[in-house]
Amino acid sequence: SHSVIVTAQISGNVNLTVQARVEPLAGCSPSDIPARSDTVVKSLLVRNEGYLQQKSHSAFICPSVDSDPSISWELELPQVNNLVEASAQLKFTVVADLFGPALENLDSLVLLPMGCGEQNLARLAPNLYVLRYIDASGQVNQQLRATALKNIQKGYQRQLTFQRSDGSFSAFGDSDESGSLWLTAAVLKILGEARSVIDVDQDLLQDGVKWITQRQLENGCFPIIGQVFHTDIEEEDGSTLTLSALVLANLASSGLVLPPALRTNAEFCLASAIGSTKPYTLALATLALARLDLRQKAEQALQSLLSLAVYSSDVVYWGTPDSSISHNIVTTSYAVLCLVEMETPQNLITAQKAVRWIATHRNENGGFISTQDTVVALEALSKYMTSLPQLNETELMVVVTGFREFLSKTFYINNNNRLIQQQLVTSDIPRRLTATVMGKGCASVQSVLKYHVLRPNPGSQLELQVSTAPV
């Protein structure tokens, strides 16, 4: 045997070719041996050493309404002594569809196991919103539609395993001490909406409605029952107003039969949120009031919500200085749902500005920062896009500048290719990347910079505190 050390010079798929050859031996044996050879080719996946880093920038640009139809991004690489040589790669993508990246990466939007009821629901929901969008926008994509339908059907069947005998839902069904009020309302919303595309046992869902209704307090709000998986709705003063607004908004969105008393009592609970200075609570309450068709109070709540908006250039968002970006994405997405639900020309203009702010935080796969903000943002984007009239004409030119190897790259988008993602991939990383959109329509543009470093960034992404107790 013989060993050869092979060192790859580039990353990616590399073909390794091994050839064995028998040389002709004439005159050394009774019979001549002719030359023979055989070749084996194996493809090797070569990965860069070190730790992968990724930085994404996204924007949704509409030349006809933007004061500046250009966007510039600073692309910063780490110091040379920590950067793995030749590991940097930049991908620029453009498509004339706000949902484009999500349609291309349906199975990668939410990367979660399916071991409990909350995780399963989070994987199911994006499929429903994508399917709703492609149907409403008249897109013909049978393969994508079939994939989304299959995922919804499988998710529905699995979700039923987390329903308890009393009609409620929890993370592990009857194994838990009690049902979860938050999760039950979320399940009813998603499965109630899914009835438009798959067969759903409505009686099982109505059992969940009954379980929730029986737990409504005299003031129309709800207590915390079971696990609450999002700290956003846990309030320091012990109030359950935010939780109640979310539960009522989900119930109103389900399309299920709700007892008249639940709606009447809900009005008392939600009215107390109209003066709230918390954008998240106010957005949920406004959405619940609108979907329960309590229009007068919904209008009052919406005006309060608009007064809390943060305007910046051509975009608008909702949040507080101490809130995370993920939390602000969720809050702004609920605000978009309110604006679309209470549709007026001015509300749709504001919704567009909010949608463009949301789009700036999209990741490479079309999702966002966390599971929760991805689910809520996709719902908001699908509702907003389906509320708009279909574009009769798309004629765009997107000019990208900043590269050393060429002065610029131009993409052309029209009605025939507007749903197709066009890409530019290069290892020539500029310090600044500028994209300018011209013409009719809107374009979703994104840059994704990937590189490897020898040493990870200092600091931990996750801290765990473990305590033990005798059983």
CSV table of N, CA and C in Angstrom, one decimal, residues 61 87 126 229 343 377 453 471:
chain,number,residue,atom,x,y,z
A,61,ILE,N,-37.3,47.8,-1.7
A,61,ILE,CA,-37.2,49.1,-2.3
A,61,ILE,C,-38.3,49.3,-3.4
A,87,SER,N,-11.8,32.4,2.7
A,87,SER,CA,-13.0,31.8,3.2
A,87,SER,C,-14.2,32.8,3.0
A,126,PRO,N,-45.6,28.6,9.3
A,126,PRO,CA,-45.1,29.3,8.1
A,126,PRO,C,-45.6,28.6,6.8
A,229,PHE,N,-44.9,30.2,26.9
A,229,PHE,CA,-43.6,30.0,26.3
A,229,PHE,C,-42.9,31.3,25.8
A,343,GLU,N,-58.3,48.5,7.0
A,343,GLU,CA,-57.7,49.0,5.8
A,343,GLU,C,-58.3,50.3,5.4
A,377,ALA,N,-44.0,37.6,11.7
A,377,ALA,CA,-43.6,38.4,10.6
A,377,ALA,C,-44.1,37.8,9.2
A,453,VAL,N,-13.6,32.4,10.9
A,453,VAL,CA,-12.5,33.0,11.7
A,453,VAL,C,-11.9,31.9,12.5
A,471,VAL,N,-35.5,14.7,45.0
A,471,VAL,CA,-36.7,14.2,44.5
A,471,VAL,C,-37.5,13.5,45.6
